[in-house]
Short mmCIF file of N, CA and C in Angstrom, two decimals:
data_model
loop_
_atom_site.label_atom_id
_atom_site.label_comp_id
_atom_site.label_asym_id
_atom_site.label_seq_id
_atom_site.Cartn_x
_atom_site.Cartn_y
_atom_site.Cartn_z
N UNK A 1 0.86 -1.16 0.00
CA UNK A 1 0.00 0.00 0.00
C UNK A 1 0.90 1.23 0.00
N UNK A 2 0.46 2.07 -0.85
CA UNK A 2 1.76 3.11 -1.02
C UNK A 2 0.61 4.42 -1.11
N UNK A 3 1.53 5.36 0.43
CA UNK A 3 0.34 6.51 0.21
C UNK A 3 0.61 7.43 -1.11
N UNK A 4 -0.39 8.00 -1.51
CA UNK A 4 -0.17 8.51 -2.73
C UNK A 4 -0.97 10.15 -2.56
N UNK A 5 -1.57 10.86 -1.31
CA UNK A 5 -2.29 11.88 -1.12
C UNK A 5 -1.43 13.29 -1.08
N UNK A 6 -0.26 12.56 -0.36
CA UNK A 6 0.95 13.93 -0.61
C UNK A 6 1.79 13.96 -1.79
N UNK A 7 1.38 13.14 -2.76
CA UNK A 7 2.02 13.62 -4.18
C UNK A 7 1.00 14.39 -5.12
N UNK A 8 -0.44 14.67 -4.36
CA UNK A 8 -1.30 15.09 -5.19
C UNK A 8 -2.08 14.61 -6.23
N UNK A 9 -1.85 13.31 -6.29
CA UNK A 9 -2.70 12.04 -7.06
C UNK A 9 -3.97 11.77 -6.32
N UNK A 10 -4.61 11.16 -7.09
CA UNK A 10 -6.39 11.30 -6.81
C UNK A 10 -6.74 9.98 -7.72
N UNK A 11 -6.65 9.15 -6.62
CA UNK A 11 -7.51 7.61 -7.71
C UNK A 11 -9.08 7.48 -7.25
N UNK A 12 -9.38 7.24 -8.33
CA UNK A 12 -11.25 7.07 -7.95
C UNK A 12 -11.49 5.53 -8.15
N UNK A 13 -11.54 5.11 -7.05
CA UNK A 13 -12.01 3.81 -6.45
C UNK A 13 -13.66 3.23 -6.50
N UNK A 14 -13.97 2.25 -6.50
CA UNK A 14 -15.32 2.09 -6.73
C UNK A 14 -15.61 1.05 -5.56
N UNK A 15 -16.82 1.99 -4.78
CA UNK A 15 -16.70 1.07 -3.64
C UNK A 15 -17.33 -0.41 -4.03
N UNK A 16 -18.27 -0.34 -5.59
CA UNK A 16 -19.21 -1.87 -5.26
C UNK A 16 -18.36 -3.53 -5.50
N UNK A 17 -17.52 -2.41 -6.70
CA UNK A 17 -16.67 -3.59 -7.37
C UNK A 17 -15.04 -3.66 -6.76
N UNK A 18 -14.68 -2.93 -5.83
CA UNK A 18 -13.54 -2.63 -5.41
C UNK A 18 -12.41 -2.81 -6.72
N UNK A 19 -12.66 -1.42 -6.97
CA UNK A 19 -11.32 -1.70 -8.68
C UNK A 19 -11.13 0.27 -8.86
N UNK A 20 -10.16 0.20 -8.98
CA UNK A 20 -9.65 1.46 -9.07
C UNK A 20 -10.00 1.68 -10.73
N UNK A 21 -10.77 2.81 -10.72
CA UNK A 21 -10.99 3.61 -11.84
C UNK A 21 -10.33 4.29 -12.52
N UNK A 22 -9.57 5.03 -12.10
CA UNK A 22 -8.72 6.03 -12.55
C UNK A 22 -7.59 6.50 -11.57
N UNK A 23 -6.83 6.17 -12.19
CA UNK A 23 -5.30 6.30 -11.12
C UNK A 23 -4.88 7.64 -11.24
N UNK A 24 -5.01 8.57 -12.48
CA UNK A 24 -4.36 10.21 -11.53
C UNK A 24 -5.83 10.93 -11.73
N UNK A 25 -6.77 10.88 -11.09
CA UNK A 25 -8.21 11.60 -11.08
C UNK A 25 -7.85 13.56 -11.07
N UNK A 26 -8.23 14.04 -11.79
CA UNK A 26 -7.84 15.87 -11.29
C UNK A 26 -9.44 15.93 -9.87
N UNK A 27 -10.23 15.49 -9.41
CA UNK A 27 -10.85 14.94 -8.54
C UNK A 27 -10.58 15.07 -7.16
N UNK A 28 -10.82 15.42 -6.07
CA UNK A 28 -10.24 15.13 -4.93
C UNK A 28 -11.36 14.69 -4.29
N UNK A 29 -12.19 15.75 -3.97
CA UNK A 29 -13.22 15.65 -3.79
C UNK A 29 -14.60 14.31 -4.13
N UNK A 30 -15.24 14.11 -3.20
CA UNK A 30 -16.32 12.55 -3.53
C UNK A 30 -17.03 13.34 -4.50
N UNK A 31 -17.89 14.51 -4.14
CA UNK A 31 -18.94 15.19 -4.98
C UNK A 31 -18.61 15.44 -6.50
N UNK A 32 -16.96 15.54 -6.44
CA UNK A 32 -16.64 15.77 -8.03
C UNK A 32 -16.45 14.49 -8.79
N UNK A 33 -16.83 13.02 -8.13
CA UNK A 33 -16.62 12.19 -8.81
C UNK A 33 -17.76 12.18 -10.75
N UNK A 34 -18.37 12.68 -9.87
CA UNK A 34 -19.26 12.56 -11.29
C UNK A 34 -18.93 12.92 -12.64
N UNK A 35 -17.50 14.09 -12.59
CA UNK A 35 -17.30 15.00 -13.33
C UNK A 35 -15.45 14.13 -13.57
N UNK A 36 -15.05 12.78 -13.26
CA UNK A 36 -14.24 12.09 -13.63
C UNK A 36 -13.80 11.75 -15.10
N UNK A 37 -12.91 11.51 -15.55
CA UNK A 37 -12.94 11.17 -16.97
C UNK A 37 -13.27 9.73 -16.95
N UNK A 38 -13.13 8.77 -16.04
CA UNK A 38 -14.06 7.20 -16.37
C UNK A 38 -15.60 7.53 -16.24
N UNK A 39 -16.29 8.56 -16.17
CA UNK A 39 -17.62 8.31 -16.13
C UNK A 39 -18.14 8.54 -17.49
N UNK A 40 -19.50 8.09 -17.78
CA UNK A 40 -19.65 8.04 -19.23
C UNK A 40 -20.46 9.23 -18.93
N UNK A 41 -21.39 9.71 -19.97
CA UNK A 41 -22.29 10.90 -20.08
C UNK A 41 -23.62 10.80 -19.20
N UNK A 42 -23.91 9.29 -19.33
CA UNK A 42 -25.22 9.08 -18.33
C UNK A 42 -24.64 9.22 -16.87
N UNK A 43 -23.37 9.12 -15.87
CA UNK A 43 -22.90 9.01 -14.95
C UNK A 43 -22.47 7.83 -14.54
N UNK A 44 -22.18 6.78 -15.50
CA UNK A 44 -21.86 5.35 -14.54
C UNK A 44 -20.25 5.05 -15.07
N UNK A 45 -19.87 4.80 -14.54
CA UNK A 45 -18.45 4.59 -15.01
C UNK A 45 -17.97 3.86 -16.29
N UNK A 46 -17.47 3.88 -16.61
CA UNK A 46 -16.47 2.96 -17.85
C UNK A 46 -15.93 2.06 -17.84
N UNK A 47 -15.01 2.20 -16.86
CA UNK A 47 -13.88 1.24 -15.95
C UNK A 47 -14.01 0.32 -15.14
N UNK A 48 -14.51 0.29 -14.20
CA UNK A 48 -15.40 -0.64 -13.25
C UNK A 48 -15.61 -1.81 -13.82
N UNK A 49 -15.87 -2.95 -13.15
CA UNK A 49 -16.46 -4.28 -14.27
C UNK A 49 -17.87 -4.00 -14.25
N UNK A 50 -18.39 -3.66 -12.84
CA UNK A 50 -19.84 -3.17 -12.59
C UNK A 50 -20.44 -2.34 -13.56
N UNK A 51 -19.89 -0.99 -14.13
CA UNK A 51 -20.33 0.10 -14.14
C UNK A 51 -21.23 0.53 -13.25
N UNK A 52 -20.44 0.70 -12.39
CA UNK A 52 -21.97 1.25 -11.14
C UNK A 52 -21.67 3.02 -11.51
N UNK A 53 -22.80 3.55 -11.24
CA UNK A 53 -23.15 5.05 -10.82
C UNK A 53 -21.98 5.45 -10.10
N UNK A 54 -21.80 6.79 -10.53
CA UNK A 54 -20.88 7.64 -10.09
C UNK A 54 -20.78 8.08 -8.60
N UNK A 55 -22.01 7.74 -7.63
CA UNK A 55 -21.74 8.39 -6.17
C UNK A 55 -21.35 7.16 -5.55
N UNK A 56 -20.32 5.72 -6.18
CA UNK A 56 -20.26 4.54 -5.84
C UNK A 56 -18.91 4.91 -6.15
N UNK A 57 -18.56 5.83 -6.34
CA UNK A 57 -16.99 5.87 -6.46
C UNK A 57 -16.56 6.99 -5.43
N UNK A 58 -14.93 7.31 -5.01
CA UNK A 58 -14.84 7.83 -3.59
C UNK A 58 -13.24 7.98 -4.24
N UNK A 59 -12.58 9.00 -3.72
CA UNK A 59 -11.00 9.24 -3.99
C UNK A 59 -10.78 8.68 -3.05
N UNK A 60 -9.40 7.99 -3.36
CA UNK A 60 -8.80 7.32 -2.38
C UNK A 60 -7.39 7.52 -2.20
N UNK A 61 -7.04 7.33 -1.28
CA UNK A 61 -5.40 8.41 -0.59
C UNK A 61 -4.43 7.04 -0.87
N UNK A 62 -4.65 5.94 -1.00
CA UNK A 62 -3.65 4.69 -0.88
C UNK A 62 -4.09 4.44 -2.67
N UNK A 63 -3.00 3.81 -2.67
CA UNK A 63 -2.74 2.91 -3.63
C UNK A 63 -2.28 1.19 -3.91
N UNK A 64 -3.22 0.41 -4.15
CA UNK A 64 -2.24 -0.70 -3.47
C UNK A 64 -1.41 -0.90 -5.08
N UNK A 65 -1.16 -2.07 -4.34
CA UNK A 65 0.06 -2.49 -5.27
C UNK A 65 0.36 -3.95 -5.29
N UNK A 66 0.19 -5.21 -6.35
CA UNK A 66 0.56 -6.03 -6.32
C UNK A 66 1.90 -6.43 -6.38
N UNK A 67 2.02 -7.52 -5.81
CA UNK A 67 4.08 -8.15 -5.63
C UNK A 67 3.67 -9.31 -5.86
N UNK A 68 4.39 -9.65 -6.79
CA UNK A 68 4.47 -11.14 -6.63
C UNK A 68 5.56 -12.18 -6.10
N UNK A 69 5.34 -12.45 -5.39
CA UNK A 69 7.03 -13.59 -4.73
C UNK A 69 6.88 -14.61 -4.74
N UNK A 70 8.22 -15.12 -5.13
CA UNK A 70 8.51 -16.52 -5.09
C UNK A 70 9.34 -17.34 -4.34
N UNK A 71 8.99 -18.57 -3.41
CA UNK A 71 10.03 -18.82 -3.08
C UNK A 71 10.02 -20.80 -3.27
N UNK A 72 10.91 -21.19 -2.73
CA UNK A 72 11.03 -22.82 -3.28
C UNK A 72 11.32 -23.44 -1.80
N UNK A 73 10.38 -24.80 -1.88
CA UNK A 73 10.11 -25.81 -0.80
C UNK A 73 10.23 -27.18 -1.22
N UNK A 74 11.27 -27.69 -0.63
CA UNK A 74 11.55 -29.11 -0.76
C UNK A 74 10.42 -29.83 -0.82
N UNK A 75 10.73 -31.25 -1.16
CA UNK A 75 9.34 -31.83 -0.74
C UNK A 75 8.73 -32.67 0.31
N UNK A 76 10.23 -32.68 1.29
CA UNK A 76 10.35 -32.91 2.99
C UNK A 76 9.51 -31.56 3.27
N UNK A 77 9.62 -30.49 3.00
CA UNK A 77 9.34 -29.09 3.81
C UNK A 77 7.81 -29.54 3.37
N UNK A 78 6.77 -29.70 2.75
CA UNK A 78 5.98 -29.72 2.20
C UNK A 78 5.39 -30.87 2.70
N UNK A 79 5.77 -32.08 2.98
CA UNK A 79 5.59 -33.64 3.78
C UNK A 79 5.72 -33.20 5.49
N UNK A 80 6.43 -32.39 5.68
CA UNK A 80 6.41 -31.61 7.30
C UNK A 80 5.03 -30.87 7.23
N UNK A 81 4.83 -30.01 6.79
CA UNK A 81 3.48 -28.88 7.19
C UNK A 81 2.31 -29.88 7.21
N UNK A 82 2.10 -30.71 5.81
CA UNK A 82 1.11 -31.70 5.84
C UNK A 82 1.22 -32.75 7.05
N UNK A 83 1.89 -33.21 7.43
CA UNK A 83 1.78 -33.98 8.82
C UNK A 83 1.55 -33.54 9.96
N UNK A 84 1.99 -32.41 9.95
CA UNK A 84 1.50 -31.16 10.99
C UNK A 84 0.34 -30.65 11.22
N UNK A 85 0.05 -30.49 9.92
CA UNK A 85 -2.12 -30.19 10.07
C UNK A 85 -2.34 -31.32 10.09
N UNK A 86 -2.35 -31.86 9.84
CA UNK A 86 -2.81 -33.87 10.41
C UNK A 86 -2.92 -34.10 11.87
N UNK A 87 -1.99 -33.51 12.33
CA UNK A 87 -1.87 -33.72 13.63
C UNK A 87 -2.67 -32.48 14.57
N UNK A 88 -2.89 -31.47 14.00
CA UNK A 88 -3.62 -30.26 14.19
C UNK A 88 -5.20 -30.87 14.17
N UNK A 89 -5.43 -31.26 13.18
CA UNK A 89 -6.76 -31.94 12.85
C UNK A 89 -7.63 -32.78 13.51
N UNK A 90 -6.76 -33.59 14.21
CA UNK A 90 -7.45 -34.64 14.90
C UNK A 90 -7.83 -33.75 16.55
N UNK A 91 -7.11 -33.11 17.30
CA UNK A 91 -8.27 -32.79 18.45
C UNK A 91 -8.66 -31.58 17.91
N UNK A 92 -9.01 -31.29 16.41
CA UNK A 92 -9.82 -29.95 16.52
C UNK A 92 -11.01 -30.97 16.11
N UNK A 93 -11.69 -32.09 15.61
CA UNK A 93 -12.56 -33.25 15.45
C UNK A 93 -12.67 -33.32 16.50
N UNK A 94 -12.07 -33.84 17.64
CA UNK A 94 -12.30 -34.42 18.83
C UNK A 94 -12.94 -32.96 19.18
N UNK A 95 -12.86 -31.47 19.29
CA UNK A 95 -13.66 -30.67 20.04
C UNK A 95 -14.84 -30.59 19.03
N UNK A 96 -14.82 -30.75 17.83
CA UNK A 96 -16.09 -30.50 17.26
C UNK A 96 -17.16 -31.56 17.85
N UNK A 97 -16.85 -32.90 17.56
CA UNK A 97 -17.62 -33.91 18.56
C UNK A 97 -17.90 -33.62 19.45
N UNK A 98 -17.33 -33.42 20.72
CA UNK A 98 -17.82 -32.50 21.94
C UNK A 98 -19.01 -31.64 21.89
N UNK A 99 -18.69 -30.95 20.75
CA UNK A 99 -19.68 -29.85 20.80
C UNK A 99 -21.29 -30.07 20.30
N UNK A 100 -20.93 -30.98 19.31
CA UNK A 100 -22.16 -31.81 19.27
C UNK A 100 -22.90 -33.21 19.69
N UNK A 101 -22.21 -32.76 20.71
CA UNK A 101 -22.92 -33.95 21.87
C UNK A 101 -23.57 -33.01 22.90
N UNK A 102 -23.16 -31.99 22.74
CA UNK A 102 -23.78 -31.42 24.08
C UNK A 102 -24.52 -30.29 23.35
N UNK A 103 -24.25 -30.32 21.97
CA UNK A 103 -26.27 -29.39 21.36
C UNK A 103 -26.64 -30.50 21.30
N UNK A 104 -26.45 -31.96 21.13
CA UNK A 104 -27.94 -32.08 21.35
C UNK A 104 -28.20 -32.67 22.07
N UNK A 105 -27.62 -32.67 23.50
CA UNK A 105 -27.83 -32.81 25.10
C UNK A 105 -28.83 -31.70 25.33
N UNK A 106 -28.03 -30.71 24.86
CA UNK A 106 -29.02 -29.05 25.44
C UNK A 106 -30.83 -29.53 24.60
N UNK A 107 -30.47 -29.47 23.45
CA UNK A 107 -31.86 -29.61 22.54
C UNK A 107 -32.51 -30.49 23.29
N UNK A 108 -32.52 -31.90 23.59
CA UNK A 108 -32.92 -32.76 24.56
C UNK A 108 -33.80 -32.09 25.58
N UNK A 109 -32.96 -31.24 26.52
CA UNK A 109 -33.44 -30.72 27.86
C UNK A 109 -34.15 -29.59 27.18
N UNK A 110 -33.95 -28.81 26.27
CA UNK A 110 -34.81 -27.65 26.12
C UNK A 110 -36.19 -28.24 25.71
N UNK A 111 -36.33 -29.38 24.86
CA UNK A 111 -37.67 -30.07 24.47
C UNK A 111 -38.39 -30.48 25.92
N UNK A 112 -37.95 -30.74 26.51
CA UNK A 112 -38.48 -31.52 27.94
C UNK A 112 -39.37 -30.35 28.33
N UNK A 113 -38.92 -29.12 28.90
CA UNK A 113 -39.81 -27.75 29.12
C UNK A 113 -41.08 -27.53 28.46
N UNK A 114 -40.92 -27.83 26.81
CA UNK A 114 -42.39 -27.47 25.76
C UNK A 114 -43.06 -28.60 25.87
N UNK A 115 -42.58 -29.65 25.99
CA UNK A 115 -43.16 -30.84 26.20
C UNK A 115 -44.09 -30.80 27.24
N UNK A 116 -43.78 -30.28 28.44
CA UNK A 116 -44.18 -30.42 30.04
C UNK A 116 -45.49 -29.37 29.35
N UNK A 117 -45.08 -28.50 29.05
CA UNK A 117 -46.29 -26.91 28.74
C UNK A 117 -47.08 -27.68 28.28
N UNK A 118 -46.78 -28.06 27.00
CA UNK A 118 -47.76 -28.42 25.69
C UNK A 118 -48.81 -29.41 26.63
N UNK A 119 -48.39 -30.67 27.42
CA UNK A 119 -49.76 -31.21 28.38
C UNK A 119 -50.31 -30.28 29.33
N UNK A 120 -49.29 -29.18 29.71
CA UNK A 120 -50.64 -28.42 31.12
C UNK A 120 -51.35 -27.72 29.97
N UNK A 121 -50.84 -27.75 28.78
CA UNK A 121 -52.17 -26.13 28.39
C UNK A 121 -53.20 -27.56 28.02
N UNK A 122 -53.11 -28.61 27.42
CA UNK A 122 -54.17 -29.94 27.06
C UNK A 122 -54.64 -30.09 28.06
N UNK A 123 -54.15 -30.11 29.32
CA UNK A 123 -55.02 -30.20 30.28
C UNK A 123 -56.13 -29.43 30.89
N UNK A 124 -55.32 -28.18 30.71
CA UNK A 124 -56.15 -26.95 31.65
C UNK A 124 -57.25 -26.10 30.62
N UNK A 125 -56.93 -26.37 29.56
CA UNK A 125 -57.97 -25.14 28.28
C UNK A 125 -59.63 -25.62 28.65
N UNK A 126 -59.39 -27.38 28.43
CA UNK A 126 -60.92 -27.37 28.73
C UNK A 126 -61.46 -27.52 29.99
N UNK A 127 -60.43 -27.29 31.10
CA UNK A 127 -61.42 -27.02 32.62
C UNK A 127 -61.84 -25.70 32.72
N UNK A 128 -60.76 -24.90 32.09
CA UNK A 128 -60.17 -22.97 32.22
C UNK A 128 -62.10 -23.40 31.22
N UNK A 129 -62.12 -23.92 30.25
CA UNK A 129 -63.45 -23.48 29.28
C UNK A 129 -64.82 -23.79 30.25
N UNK A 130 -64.34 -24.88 31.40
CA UNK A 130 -65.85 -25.21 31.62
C UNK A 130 -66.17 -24.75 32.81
N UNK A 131 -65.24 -23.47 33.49
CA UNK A 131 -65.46 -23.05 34.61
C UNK A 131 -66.06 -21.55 34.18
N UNK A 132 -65.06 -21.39 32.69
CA UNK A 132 -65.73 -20.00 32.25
C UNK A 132 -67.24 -20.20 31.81
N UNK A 133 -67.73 -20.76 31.43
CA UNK A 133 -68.89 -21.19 30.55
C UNK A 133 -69.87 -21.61 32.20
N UNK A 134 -69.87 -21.70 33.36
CA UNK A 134 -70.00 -21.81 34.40
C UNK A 134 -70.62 -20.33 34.88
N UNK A 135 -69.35 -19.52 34.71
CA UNK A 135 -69.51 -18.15 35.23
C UNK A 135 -70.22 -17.86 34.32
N UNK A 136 -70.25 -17.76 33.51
CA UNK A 136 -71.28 -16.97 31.84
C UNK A 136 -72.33 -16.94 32.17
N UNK A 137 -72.87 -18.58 32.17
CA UNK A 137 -74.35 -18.71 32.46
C UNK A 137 -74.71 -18.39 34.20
N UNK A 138 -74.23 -18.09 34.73
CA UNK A 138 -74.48 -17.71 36.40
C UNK A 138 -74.44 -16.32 36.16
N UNK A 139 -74.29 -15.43 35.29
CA UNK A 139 -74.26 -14.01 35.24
C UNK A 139 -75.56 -13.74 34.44
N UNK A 140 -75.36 -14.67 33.48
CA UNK A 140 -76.77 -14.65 32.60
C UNK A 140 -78.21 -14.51 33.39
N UNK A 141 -78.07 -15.67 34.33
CA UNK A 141 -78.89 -16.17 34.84
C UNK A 141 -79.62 -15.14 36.07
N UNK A 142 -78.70 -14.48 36.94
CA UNK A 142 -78.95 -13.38 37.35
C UNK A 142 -79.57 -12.32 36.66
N UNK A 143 -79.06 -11.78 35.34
CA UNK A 143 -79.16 -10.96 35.17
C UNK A 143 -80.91 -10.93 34.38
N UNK A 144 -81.47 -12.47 33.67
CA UNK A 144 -82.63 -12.63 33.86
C UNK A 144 -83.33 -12.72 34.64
N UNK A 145 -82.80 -13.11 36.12
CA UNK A 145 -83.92 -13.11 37.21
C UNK A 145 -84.42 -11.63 37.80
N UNK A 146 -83.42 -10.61 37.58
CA UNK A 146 -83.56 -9.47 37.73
C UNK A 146 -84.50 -8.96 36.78
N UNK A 147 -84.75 -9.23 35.63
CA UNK A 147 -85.31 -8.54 34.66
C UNK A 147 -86.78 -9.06 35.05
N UNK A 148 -86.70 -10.45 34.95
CA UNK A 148 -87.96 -10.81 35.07
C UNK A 148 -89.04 -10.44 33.46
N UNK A 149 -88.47 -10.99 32.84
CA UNK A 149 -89.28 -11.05 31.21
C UNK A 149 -90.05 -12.28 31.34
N UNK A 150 -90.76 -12.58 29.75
CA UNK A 150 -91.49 -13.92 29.82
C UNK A 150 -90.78 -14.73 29.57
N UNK A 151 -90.77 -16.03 29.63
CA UNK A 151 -90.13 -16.76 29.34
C UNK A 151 -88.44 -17.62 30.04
N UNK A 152 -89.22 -16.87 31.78
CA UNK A 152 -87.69 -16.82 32.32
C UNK A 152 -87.42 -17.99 32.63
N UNK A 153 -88.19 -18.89 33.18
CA UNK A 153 -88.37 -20.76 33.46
C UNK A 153 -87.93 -21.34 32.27
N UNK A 154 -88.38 -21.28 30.95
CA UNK A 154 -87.54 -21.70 29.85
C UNK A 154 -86.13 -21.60 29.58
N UNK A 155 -85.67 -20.01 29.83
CA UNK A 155 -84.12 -19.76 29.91
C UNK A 155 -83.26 -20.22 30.91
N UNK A 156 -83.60 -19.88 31.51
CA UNK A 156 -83.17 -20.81 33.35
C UNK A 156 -82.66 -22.07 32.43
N UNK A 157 -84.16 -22.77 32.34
CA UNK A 157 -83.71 -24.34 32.41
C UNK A 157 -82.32 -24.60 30.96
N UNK A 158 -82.69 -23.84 30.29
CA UNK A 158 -81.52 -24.31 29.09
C UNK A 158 -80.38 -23.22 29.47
N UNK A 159 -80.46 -22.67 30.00
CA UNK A 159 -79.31 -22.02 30.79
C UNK A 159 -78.47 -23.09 31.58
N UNK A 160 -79.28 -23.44 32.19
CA UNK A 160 -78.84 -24.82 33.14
C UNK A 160 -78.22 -26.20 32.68
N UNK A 161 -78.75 -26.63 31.42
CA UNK A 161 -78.03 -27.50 31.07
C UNK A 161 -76.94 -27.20 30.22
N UNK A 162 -76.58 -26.13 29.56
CA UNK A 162 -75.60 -25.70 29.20
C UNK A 162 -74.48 -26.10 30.09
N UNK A 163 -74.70 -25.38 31.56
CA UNK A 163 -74.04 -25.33 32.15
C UNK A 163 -73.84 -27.36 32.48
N UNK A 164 -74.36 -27.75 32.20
CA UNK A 164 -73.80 -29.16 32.82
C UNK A 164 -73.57 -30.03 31.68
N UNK A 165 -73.37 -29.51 30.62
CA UNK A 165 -72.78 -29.80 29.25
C UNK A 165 -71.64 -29.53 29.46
N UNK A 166 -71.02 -28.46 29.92
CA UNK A 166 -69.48 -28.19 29.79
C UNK A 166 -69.21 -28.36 31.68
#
């Protein structure tokens, strides 16, 4: 990476495709990217593999720089590293095993909890229903004896077996 901001160079970088556009930009500024010589007339770049839009590009103060190096490895040096991750390998297996013995130890015990729920709510919905349906018609039932309309001995009574239906 080689700074390049105190020589007064201006590369316009593209943030979508990460690829340098233009290596001496007259540009410094983000807002003047638009006004770059890689942008075409509609605003999207040239250069880019993307062509993305011009407010996708940004001056940038570095420059990188590829190197390429070479260097040479026996084929002992090369039979060493490989026996080495071999040997690396086997207790990083042994902790992965571990680890999945005990998700699904945990999963196990976390099922046990919904399990336990899932029978109290089977149990309790239809007592919770036949105590409410209890109160319903005992409010009802009041609230016709108070009124006193015709027909109150009829309601009563099927009031009543409602109630011994549920």
């Amino acid at each position: 990476m080689v700074d390049v901001s105190s020589a007064g160079i201006h590369l316009t970088d593209c943030r979508q495709c990460r690829f340098t556009c233009h290596d001496n930009c007259p540009y410094a500024n983000d807002e003047d990217q638009q006004h770059c010589f890689a942008m075409g007339d509609a605003g999207y770049c040239t250069q880019c593999p993307g062509k993305c839009h011009w407010s996708e590009h940004y001056d940038q103060k570095y420059r990188w720089e590829l190197m390429v190096c070479t260097w040479k490895e026996t084929v002992e040096d090369v039979k060493e590293k490989f026996l080495e991750g071999i040997t690396r390998k086997i207790p990083v297996q042994t902790l992965i095993d571990k680890l999945k013995t005990q998700r699904d130890l945990m999963t196990g015990e976390m099922e046990k909890p919904m399990e336990t729920s899932n029978q109290c709510l089977s149990l309790s919905i239809p007592e919770y229903i036949a105590v409410l349906v209890a109160v319903l018609v005992a409010v009802l039932v009041e609230g016709d004896e108070a009124e006193v309309k015709p027909g109150l001995d009829t309601r009563t009574h099927n009031m009543g077996e409602i109630r011994h239906k549920y």
